[in-house]
Structure formats: structure tokens, C-alpha cells
Short mmCIF file of C-alpha atoms in Angstrom, two decimals:
data_model
loop_
_atom_site.label_atom_id
_atom_site.label_comp_id
_atom_site.label_asym_id
_atom_site.label_seq_id
_atom_site.Cartn_x
_atom_site.Cartn_y
_atom_site.Cartn_z
CA MET A 1 -0.02 0.03 0.02
CA ILE A 2 2.73 2.45 1.02
CA LYS A 3 6.47 2.22 1.38
CA GLU A 4 9.20 4.44 2.60
CA ILE A 5 12.39 4.74 0.62
CA ASP A 6 15.86 4.57 2.31
CA ARG A 7 17.81 5.62 -0.87
CA CYS A 8 17.42 7.87 -3.82
CA ARG A 9 15.24 6.58 -6.67
CA ILE A 10 17.79 7.42 -9.39
CA CYS A 11 21.27 7.15 -8.02
CA GLY A 12 20.75 4.99 -4.96
CA GLY A 13 22.32 7.60 -2.60
CA LYS A 14 21.46 6.81 1.04
CA THR A 15 21.75 10.43 2.35
CA LEU A 16 18.16 11.95 2.14
CA ARG A 17 17.75 15.48 3.53
CA PRO A 18 14.45 17.04 4.48
CA VAL A 19 12.93 19.64 2.08
CA ILE A 20 9.24 20.12 3.33
CA ASP A 21 6.77 17.99 5.05
CA LEU A 22 3.09 18.72 4.12
CA GLY A 23 1.82 16.32 6.71
CA SER A 24 -0.51 13.35 5.99
CA GLN A 25 -3.07 13.96 3.32
CA TYR A 26 -5.68 12.17 1.33
CA ILE A 27 -4.87 11.34 -2.32
CA ALA A 28 -5.24 14.61 -4.21
CA SER A 29 -6.19 13.31 -7.56
CA ILE A 30 -9.15 11.32 -6.20
CA PHE A 31 -12.66 12.84 -5.54
CA ALA A 32 -15.04 11.19 -3.05
CA GLY A 33 -18.17 9.56 -4.37
CA ASP A 34 -19.77 6.24 -5.02
CA GLY A 35 -17.33 3.38 -5.66
CA VAL A 36 -14.29 5.12 -4.04
CA MET A 37 -12.15 2.37 -2.58
CA ASP A 38 -11.47 2.20 1.19
CA GLU A 39 -7.75 2.61 0.57
CA LEU A 40 -8.57 6.17 -0.67
CA GLN A 41 -10.47 7.13 2.46
CA GLN A 42 -7.24 7.52 4.40
CA ARG A 43 -4.30 9.80 4.69
CA TYR A 44 -0.81 9.05 3.46
CA PRO A 45 2.46 11.01 4.32
CA LEU A 46 3.47 13.81 1.94
CA ASP A 47 7.13 14.39 2.94
CA VAL A 48 9.63 15.74 0.43
CA VAL A 49 13.38 14.96 0.76
CA ARG A 50 16.59 15.60 -1.35
CA CYS A 51 19.35 13.23 -2.29
CA ALA A 52 22.38 14.82 -0.66
CA ASP A 53 24.73 11.88 -1.11
CA PRO A 54 28.38 12.88 -1.99
CA GLY A 55 28.61 12.37 -5.72
CA GLY A 56 24.82 11.67 -5.92
CA CYS A 57 22.29 13.17 -8.32
CA GLY A 58 20.59 15.68 -6.01
CA LEU A 59 17.07 14.47 -6.90
CA VAL A 60 14.15 16.09 -4.94
CA GLN A 61 11.55 13.39 -4.29
CA LEU A 62 8.87 12.05 -1.90
CA ARG A 63 10.00 9.99 0.99
CA HIS A 64 6.96 7.59 0.61
CA SER A 65 5.38 5.79 -2.37
CA VAL A 66 1.73 4.97 -2.49
CA SER A 67 0.68 1.98 -4.52
CA PRO A 68 0.02 2.91 -8.14
CA ARG A 69 -3.19 0.69 -8.00
CA VAL A 70 -4.48 3.25 -5.35
CA LEU A 71 -3.38 6.30 -7.34
CA TYR A 72 -4.59 5.35 -10.84
CA SER A 73 -7.64 3.26 -10.44
CA HIS A 74 -9.78 6.23 -11.36
CA TYR A 75 -8.23 9.53 -12.60
CA GLY A 76 -10.04 12.74 -12.04
CA TYR A 77 -8.29 14.80 -14.82
CA LEU A 78 -9.11 14.95 -18.48
CA SER A 79 -6.65 16.69 -20.77
CA GLY A 80 -9.21 17.73 -23.35
CA ILE A 81 -11.28 19.79 -20.98
CA ASN A 82 -8.87 22.71 -20.43
CA GLU A 83 -8.34 24.89 -23.53
CA ALA A 84 -4.86 25.96 -22.32
CA MET A 85 -3.79 22.34 -21.93
CA ARG A 86 -5.23 21.45 -25.39
CA ALA A 87 -3.10 24.30 -26.90
CA ASN A 88 -0.11 23.04 -25.17
CA LEU A 89 -0.58 19.43 -26.42
CA ARG A 90 -1.25 20.73 -29.91
CA ASP A 91 2.03 22.65 -29.74
CA ILE A 92 3.91 19.56 -28.60
CA VAL A 93 2.62 17.49 -31.55
CA SER A 94 3.38 20.47 -33.98
CA LYS A 95 7.02 20.61 -32.72
CA VAL A 96 7.30 16.83 -33.01
CA GLU A 97 6.15 16.84 -36.64
CA GLN A 98 8.57 19.62 -37.42
CA ARG A 99 11.51 17.65 -35.82
CA SER A 100 10.57 14.20 -37.16
CA THR A 101 9.94 13.06 -40.78
CA LEU A 102 6.62 11.04 -40.11
CA LYS A 103 5.30 8.89 -42.85
CA PRO A 104 2.27 6.55 -43.11
CA GLY A 105 2.74 3.42 -40.94
CA ASP A 106 5.04 5.06 -38.41
CA ILE A 107 4.10 4.39 -34.89
CA VAL A 108 3.56 7.25 -32.40
CA VAL A 109 3.15 6.32 -28.70
CA ASP A 110 1.81 8.45 -25.92
CA ILE A 111 2.55 7.12 -22.50
CA GLY A 112 0.04 8.38 -20.02
CA CYS A 113 -2.27 9.31 -22.81
CA ASN A 114 -5.17 10.20 -20.63
CA ASP A 115 -8.32 10.89 -22.94
CA GLY A 116 -6.20 10.82 -26.14
CA THR A 117 -6.11 14.54 -26.77
CA LEU A 118 -2.52 14.67 -27.72
CA LEU A 119 -2.69 11.69 -30.05
CA MET A 120 -5.68 13.30 -31.99
CA PHE A 121 -3.52 16.27 -32.88
CA TYR A 122 -1.16 14.57 -35.31
CA GLU A 123 -1.88 15.83 -38.82
CA THR A 124 0.41 13.26 -40.60
CA GLY A 125 -1.97 10.82 -42.40
CA GLY A 126 -1.74 7.04 -42.00
CA ILE A 127 0.26 6.92 -38.86
CA ASP A 128 -0.20 4.32 -36.23
CA ARG A 129 -1.36 5.93 -32.92
CA LEU A 130 -0.88 3.99 -29.68
CA GLY A 131 -1.68 4.95 -26.06
CA PHE A 132 -0.96 3.69 -22.67
CA ASP A 133 -2.84 4.61 -19.56
CA PRO A 134 -3.80 2.60 -16.43
CA ALA A 135 -6.99 4.59 -15.60
CA GLU A 136 -10.13 2.90 -16.96
CA ASN A 137 -12.25 5.97 -17.03
CA VAL A 138 -9.90 8.09 -19.20
CA VAL A 139 -9.02 5.05 -21.45
CA PHE A 140 -12.74 4.85 -22.14
CA SER A 141 -12.77 8.49 -23.24
CA ALA A 142 -9.72 7.86 -25.54
CA ARG A 143 -11.21 4.82 -27.13
CA GLU A 144 -14.49 6.70 -27.82
CA LYS A 145 -12.22 8.77 -30.18
CA GLY A 146 -11.30 5.61 -32.07
CA LEU A 147 -7.79 5.32 -30.54
CA ASP A 148 -5.95 2.10 -29.80
CA VAL A 149 -5.15 2.35 -26.08
CA VAL A 150 -3.54 -0.22 -23.74
CA CYS A 151 -5.31 0.08 -20.40
CA ASP A 152 -2.16 -0.52 -18.27
CA PHE A 153 1.03 0.88 -17.29
CA PHE A 154 3.62 1.11 -20.15
CA SER A 155 6.19 -1.68 -20.46
CA PRO A 156 8.28 -2.86 -23.46
CA HIS A 157 6.50 -6.16 -23.24
CA ALA A 158 3.03 -4.56 -23.60
CA PHE A 159 4.30 -2.55 -26.57
CA ARG A 160 5.80 -5.52 -28.27
CA GLY A 161 2.59 -7.52 -27.60
CA SER A 162 0.64 -4.70 -29.30
CA ARG A 163 3.19 -4.02 -32.13
CA PRO A 164 5.28 -7.19 -32.58
CA GLY A 165 8.61 -6.57 -34.34
CA LYS A 166 8.24 -2.86 -34.53
CA LYS A 167 9.72 0.28 -33.09
CA ALA A 168 8.21 3.71 -32.33
CA LYS A 169 9.16 6.68 -34.33
CA VAL A 170 7.88 9.02 -31.62
CA VAL A 171 7.28 8.61 -27.96
CA THR A 172 5.61 11.26 -25.80
CA SER A 173 5.47 11.26 -21.96
CA ILE A 174 3.68 14.38 -20.83
CA ALA A 175 3.20 15.37 -17.22
CA MET A 176 4.00 11.82 -16.06
CA PHE A 177 7.73 11.30 -15.97
CA TYR A 178 7.69 12.46 -12.29
CA ASP A 179 5.29 9.71 -11.40
CA LEU A 180 7.76 6.94 -11.80
CA GLU A 181 9.05 4.65 -8.95
CA ASP A 182 12.12 3.65 -11.04
CA PRO A 183 12.90 6.56 -13.57
CA ARG A 184 16.10 4.96 -14.91
CA ALA A 185 14.31 1.72 -15.78
CA PHE A 186 11.67 3.79 -17.54
CA VAL A 187 14.38 5.55 -19.57
CA ARG A 188 15.83 2.12 -20.49
CA ASP A 189 12.36 0.83 -21.46
CA VAL A 190 11.58 3.73 -23.71
CA ALA A 191 14.98 3.56 -25.41
CA SER A 192 14.27 -0.18 -26.08
CA ILE A 193 11.13 0.62 -28.09
CA LEU A 194 12.43 3.73 -29.71
CA ALA A 195 13.52 3.61 -33.42
CA ASP A 196 17.23 4.59 -34.01
CA ASP A 197 15.98 7.75 -35.69
CA GLY A 198 13.11 8.28 -33.32
CA ILE A 199 12.37 11.09 -30.94
CA TRP A 200 11.19 11.01 -27.30
CA VAL A 201 9.45 14.10 -25.74
CA ILE A 202 8.82 14.60 -22.13
CA GLU A 203 7.31 17.59 -20.34
CA LEU A 204 7.20 17.99 -16.53
CA SER A 205 7.16 20.51 -13.81
CA TYR A 206 10.54 22.34 -13.47
CA LEU A 207 11.93 22.37 -9.84
CA PRO A 208 13.43 25.88 -9.98
CA PHE A 209 10.06 27.28 -11.13
CA MET A 210 8.43 25.40 -8.16
CA LEU A 211 10.84 26.99 -5.69
CA ALA A 212 10.53 30.42 -7.17
CA LYS A 213 6.69 30.42 -7.35
CA ASN A 214 6.17 28.79 -3.97
CA SER A 215 4.34 26.16 -5.73
CA TYR A 216 3.73 23.59 -2.99
CA ASP A 217 0.60 22.57 -4.82
CA THR A 218 2.86 20.74 -7.29
CA ILE A 219 3.57 18.25 -4.44
CA CYS A 220 1.17 15.29 -4.27
CA HIS A 221 1.41 11.52 -3.81
CA GLU A 222 1.33 11.05 -7.61
CA HIS A 223 4.47 13.19 -8.22
CA LEU A 224 7.31 11.22 -6.78
CA GLU A 225 10.11 13.36 -8.21
CA TYR A 226 10.86 17.01 -8.68
CA TYR A 227 13.34 17.62 -11.49
CA SER A 228 15.86 20.02 -12.55
CA LEU A 229 17.65 19.43 -15.85
CA HIS A 230 20.72 18.02 -14.04
CA GLN A 231 18.98 14.83 -12.98
CA ILE A 232 17.58 14.14 -16.49
CA THR A 233 20.96 14.55 -18.19
CA TRP A 234 22.48 12.35 -15.41
CA MET A 235 20.11 9.52 -16.40
CA LEU A 236 20.30 10.04 -20.13
CA GLN A 237 24.14 9.91 -20.21
CA ARG A 238 24.09 6.50 -18.52
CA GLU A 239 21.31 5.06 -20.75
CA GLY A 240 22.51 6.12 -24.18
CA LEU A 241 20.34 9.08 -24.91
CA ALA A 242 20.84 12.86 -25.27
CA VAL A 243 18.83 16.02 -25.10
CA HIS A 244 18.37 17.50 -28.63
CA GLY A 245 16.08 20.37 -27.62
CA ILE A 246 14.88 22.14 -24.53
CA GLU A 247 12.05 24.57 -24.08
CA PHE A 248 10.36 26.23 -21.02
CA ASN A 249 6.73 27.21 -20.51
CA ASP A 250 4.19 28.33 -17.84
CA ILE A 251 2.16 25.06 -18.01
CA ASN A 252 1.21 23.66 -14.50
CA GLY A 253 3.02 26.57 -12.82
CA GLY A 254 6.18 26.30 -14.90
CA SER A 255 7.45 23.33 -16.85
CA PHE A 256 10.26 22.27 -19.14
CA ARG A 257 10.04 20.19 -22.31
CA LEU A 258 12.79 18.00 -23.60
CA PHE A 259 13.38 16.46 -26.99
CA MET A 260 15.68 13.33 -26.72
CA ARG A 261 17.17 11.04 -29.15
CA LYS A 262 19.49 8.03 -29.00
CA GLU A 263 23.14 8.73 -29.05
CA GLU A 264 23.52 6.94 -32.42
CA ALA A 265 21.05 9.46 -33.89
CA GLY A 266 23.84 12.00 -34.31
CA THR A 267 25.68 14.78 -32.48
CA VAL A 268 23.66 17.23 -30.48
CA PRO A 269 23.63 20.52 -32.39
CA PRO A 270 26.19 23.08 -30.96
CA GLU A 271 23.38 25.58 -30.16
CA VAL A 272 21.53 23.05 -28.09
CA GLN A 273 24.71 22.06 -26.28
CA GLU A 274 25.33 25.77 -25.31
CA MET A 275 21.74 26.16 -24.13
CA ILE A 276 22.04 23.14 -22.05
CA ARG A 277 25.26 24.35 -20.43
CA GLY A 278 23.51 27.72 -19.71
CA VAL A 279 20.60 25.97 -17.96
CA GLU A 280 22.88 23.78 -15.82
CA GLU A 281 25.00 26.83 -14.91
CA ARG A 282 21.90 28.70 -13.80
CA GLU A 283 20.79 25.63 -11.78
CA GLU A 284 24.11 25.47 -10.06
CA ALA A 285 23.98 29.18 -9.32
CA LEU A 286 20.57 28.62 -7.45
CA GLY A 287 22.37 26.42 -5.00
CA LEU A 288 20.22 23.47 -5.68
CA ALA A 289 22.84 21.12 -4.15
CA THR A 290 22.57 22.95 -0.79
CA ASP A 291 19.84 23.43 1.72
CA THR A 292 19.55 27.13 1.26
CA PRO A 293 16.73 27.35 -1.53
CA TYR A 294 14.78 24.57 0.10
CA ASP A 295 14.77 26.30 3.49
CA ARG A 296 13.66 29.51 1.86
CA PHE A 297 10.92 27.62 -0.01
CA ARG A 298 9.67 26.08 3.18
CA GLU A 299 9.47 29.36 4.90
CA LYS A 300 7.56 30.97 2.01
CA VAL A 301 5.10 28.12 1.84
CA MET A 302 4.27 28.65 5.50
CA THR A 303 3.72 32.31 4.86
CA VAL A 304 1.51 32.10 1.76
CA SER A 305 -0.61 29.23 3.27
CA ARG A 306 -1.25 31.22 6.38
CA ASP A 307 -2.14 34.37 4.34
CA LEU A 308 -4.70 32.35 2.36
CA ARG A 309 -6.25 30.66 5.36
CA GLU A 310 -6.64 33.99 7.11
CA LEU A 311 -8.14 35.78 4.05
CA VAL A 312 -10.75 33.07 3.48
CA ARG A 313 -11.67 33.05 7.10
CA GLU A 314 -11.98 36.80 7.13
CA ILE A 315 -14.07 36.92 4.08
CA SER A 316 -16.34 34.16 5.50
CA SER A 317 -16.77 35.86 8.82
CA ASN A 318 -18.04 38.94 7.16
CA GLY A 319 -20.87 37.01 5.49
CA ARG A 320 -19.65 36.86 2.01
CA LYS A 321 -19.51 33.75 -0.02
CA VAL A 322 -16.39 32.04 -1.47
CA TYR A 323 -16.49 29.12 -3.91
CA ILE A 324 -13.75 27.14 -5.38
CA TYR A 325 -13.05 27.59 -9.20
CA GLY A 326 -11.46 24.40 -10.48
CA ALA A 327 -11.58 21.28 -8.26
CA SER A 328 -8.05 20.28 -9.19
CA THR A 329 -5.57 17.84 -7.96
CA LYS A 330 -3.10 20.63 -7.13
CA GLY A 331 -5.79 22.43 -5.40
CA ASN A 332 -6.56 19.60 -3.02
CA THR A 333 -3.01 19.78 -1.72
CA ILE A 334 -3.57 23.47 -0.96
CA LEU A 335 -6.91 22.89 0.78
CA GLN A 336 -5.66 20.12 2.98
CA TYR A 337 -2.40 21.82 3.93
CA CYS A 338 -4.24 25.02 4.79
CA GLY A 339 -7.10 23.26 6.64
CA ILE A 340 -9.75 24.92 4.52
CA ASP A 341 -12.97 22.77 4.21
CA ARG A 342 -16.58 23.16 3.43
CA ASN A 343 -17.32 25.28 6.54
CA LEU A 344 -15.35 28.02 4.75
CA LEU A 345 -15.85 27.00 1.11
CA PRO A 346 -19.35 25.47 0.67
CA LYS A 347 -19.07 24.61 -2.99
CA ALA A 348 -16.46 23.96 -5.81
CA ALA A 349 -17.14 24.57 -9.51
CA ASP A 350 -15.57 22.43 -12.23
CA ARG A 351 -15.95 21.84 -15.95
CA ASN A 352 -15.50 18.10 -15.76
CA PRO A 353 -19.02 16.36 -15.54
CA ASP A 354 -17.21 13.28 -13.99
CA LYS A 355 -16.61 15.39 -10.83
CA TRP A 356 -20.25 16.78 -10.55
CA GLY A 357 -21.84 15.25 -7.44
CA ARG A 358 -18.46 14.14 -5.90
CA ARG A 359 -16.60 15.84 -3.14
CA THR A 360 -13.02 16.88 -2.38
CA LEU A 361 -11.33 14.19 -0.24
CA GLY A 362 -10.36 15.37 3.25
CA THR A 363 -12.17 18.71 2.94
CA ASP A 364 -15.54 17.39 1.84
CA ILE A 365 -16.55 20.25 -0.51
CA PRO A 366 -19.36 19.34 -2.93
CA ILE A 367 -18.40 19.72 -6.65
CA ILE A 368 -20.91 21.38 -9.06
CA SER A 369 -20.90 22.62 -12.57
CA GLU A 370 -19.61 26.11 -13.46
CA GLU A 371 -23.10 27.02 -14.53
CA LEU A 372 -24.69 26.17 -11.25
CA ALA A 373 -21.87 28.10 -9.40
CA ARG A 374 -22.51 31.12 -11.39
CA LYS A 375 -26.37 31.06 -10.56
CA ASP A 376 -25.30 31.03 -6.93
CA SER A 377 -23.52 34.33 -7.39
CA PRO A 378 -20.59 33.88 -4.97
CA ASP A 379 -18.72 36.98 -4.06
CA PHE A 380 -15.28 35.30 -4.72
CA PHE A 381 -13.90 32.39 -6.55
CA LEU A 382 -10.86 30.76 -5.19
CA VAL A 383 -8.90 29.86 -8.26
CA LEU A 384 -7.00 26.65 -7.40
CA PRO A 385 -5.56 26.14 -10.92
CA TRP A 386 -4.10 29.61 -10.61
CA HIS A 387 -1.66 28.96 -13.45
CA PHE A 388 -4.61 29.13 -15.84
CA ILE A 389 -5.84 32.48 -14.65
CA ASP A 390 -5.64 34.23 -18.07
CA VAL A 391 -8.09 31.62 -19.50
CA PHE A 392 -10.47 32.08 -16.45
CA VAL A 393 -10.51 35.86 -16.66
CA ARG A 394 -11.70 35.59 -20.25
CA ARG A 395 -14.26 32.88 -19.42
CA GLU A 396 -15.65 34.73 -16.36
CA HIS A 397 -15.53 38.28 -17.52
CA ALA A 398 -19.28 38.74 -16.76
CA PHE A 399 -18.58 37.53 -13.14
CA LEU A 400 -15.86 40.11 -12.68
CA GLU A 401 -17.89 42.92 -14.34
CA ASN A 402 -20.74 42.20 -11.92
CA GLY A 403 -18.39 42.75 -9.05
CA GLY A 404 -17.11 39.32 -8.35
CA LYS A 405 -13.37 38.74 -7.54
CA PHE A 406 -10.86 36.00 -8.00
CA ILE A 407 -8.54 34.98 -5.22
CA LEU A 408 -5.18 33.44 -6.36
CA PRO A 409 -3.40 31.25 -3.74
CA LEU A 410 -0.01 31.43 -5.42
CA PRO A 411 2.78 32.54 -6.09
CA GLU A 412 1.43 35.09 -3.51
CA VAL A 413 -2.09 35.40 -2.20
CA GLN A 414 -3.80 37.98 -4.47
CA VAL A 415 -7.27 39.27 -4.98
CA ILE A 416 -8.21 40.28 -8.57
CA GLY A 417 -11.23 42.34 -9.65
CA ILE A 418 -12.30 43.98 -12.86
CA ASP A 419 -10.30 47.11 -12.01
CA ASP A 420 -7.07 44.96 -11.66
CA LEU A 421 -7.14 43.75 -15.23
#
């Protein structure tokens, strides 16, 4: 069910120093309702540590691992619902098609494909699209689009069983590389199915952005690791792959996207080598191999969480109504750490119909549609997916024009009204 590590998940280093402990929390990606397993109705430790072994990799990671069966039996997030995420996935596919000469019959694989949104964006005709995802509910959505999806965790064996004797021209692993119990084994497994001229793309939260933006909401049981570029290149060098492109964006509070190829695919372009050196120099300058940035992060998290808790309590005590906007996985971490429940936030609005009628685990806040929430005319929306605020401002312009206000929990607690736009 749960196990505690005694060494780094990447390099095996045995010196693990504390980063931040968010206490024991319910699984953030699960929403209470009919059919929720007993294993989900309990708290698990959410304690972050850092590999500080001399000569180690420096990986920031969770001290405990919850069983994947518990985490992924039912998944509460659908990629296709959020327009900003759709645009991001479309951009990934566009970049892949620019970097790779796809032709009919080529296999493109999406690991952690969710509802299949990314796979549907390929414009090259006649390609063979294959997805992997362990969550039955999202696989059902992907298959409704006509996609071939293996409802299981990715493995080379499962790939070869589905596409015997073949290799993948493209592999994408978006917002899931940090969910792996054994990242090095995963790198080897992907390399084993990748064509010699193939490309592998990952996108994941970037540790320096998390620290700079006080984004403790990135921390959840699902996310076992928190990466800088250094740990990725550390693994790739040992498994025969190399970074051939790197990009940064604001997705999920700040992410980086890597385009990787096998070493035999050719030399990394000089401009990419220079960019990688620059990124690693900036990471070193941040002191990520020391306690300093993590001590500062921990202090800031305590401050912003206290500020949010006090603001919501003050608004509620004055008889004004605050609803949640976006019943998100990240938001559940915020709610539980701040101790904010249905007594202060009576309802949560969300676009995903699968969440309607359910409740946030641990804080017991009922989830309703955005339409019903608007009819209730709350005074404030607490925007838990704060990194999509630009999308929400456009969508809820009428709410703001009528005097409503948004509360942002991060990077600092902020109240936004129509006059602030």
C-alpha cells in the first residue's frame, strides 16, 4: 500500500535530507463519491526529501510511495477539458512533426495518454497511434475517439505484444515522468522501443520554477520526483540518450520540455549544447545542491498558506461567499495543507462532468458545474488552478464585471477584480 524509501530513486544515494513536510493527506487526484475504494479514504504522508549523497544526483523526491493501484484506479483529470492544456498538447505535436519526418505506418506512442487529446492532434496521415494509460475511465474516453489504447502501465513487453517486431518513431510522456518509482528503468524501457531515428518528448514541472513560485501545490502523492535538468541528463548519459532540444513554458505553474534521441542518432547541435550548459550553470547558481533554496521555499510556503487561510476566514466571517473555481489535484493539496474545508468554502465549481456530485477528499467540499456556481452568485472564486488565470479571466468576464473577484493562492495570495485587469 505504502512504502518508505531509504535511498534515492535514481542514483541509490542513502543520504536523504528534508525539504518540506506537508503532513499526512488524502490522495489529491481522487474525488469522493460512489465506488471510491476504502484505501482512498485515508491519509498518507506527503514528505519531500533531497538526495544529498556525495557524488549523488541531488534528486528532490517524496519519502513515501503509495501503490499505483490506489493512485490510478480512477483518474479525475481529463486533458481535453482545459483549453490551455489542449493548446499546449497541440504545440507539442506540432514541434514533433517539425523535428521528425513522419510517414504513413510510423508508430507514435503516448505514455499516460489520458483521454487521447495529444494523439488526436497529429496531422500526418496514415500513422499508427498507440496510447498507454492505467485509468479505466480516461481510457474509455480515448477509445471513444477511435484510438488504440492499452489500459495498463507502459512496458516494453506490452508494446511488443501490441506491435510485434516494430519500433516507435515518436514517444511522448507528458506530465507523467515525475510519477515513476524507477525513472532509470523507464528511460531504458523507452529507449528499447524507440527507433534509431526516433524522438522521445517529455514535459514536466521544473523544480526551479516550483521553488521560485512557492508552488507547494505541485507536491502530491502522484508526483514522486521534482526535477531540474541536471537529474535528467544524469540519467540520459548513463542510458545512451541525449537532449536535442529544450523549451520552458508556464504550464502547470512552470514546466520544461525535452526532445531526446538515441546517441547513435547523431551529434547534439552546438546551439543546443550551449543552451544546456547555460541551464545547468543557472541551476548550479541557484544552490540546488545545498539546503538554502529549500529552507527559503519552506518558509515561504508557511507564509502564503497562512495568508490564504486568514483571508478566506476573514471573508467568510463577514458573511460573504467564497466558492472554489477548479476542483483540481493541485488544489486539493492546498486545501488540505491550509485546513480549509466546506465550512469556509461551501462549493467547488468544475468543468468536468465526472466530478459533479463528488466531493473533495479530506475537505468534503461538494463539486458542482460552473453554470450552477454562477447562478449562486458567489462574491469570490478561489482559483485553485491559478496558473490558468488568463483563461479564467476571459471565461468569467461577466462575473468580474458584476463585482465578483478572484482569489489566487500562489505565487502570493492575491485578490483580482475587474479594475485590476
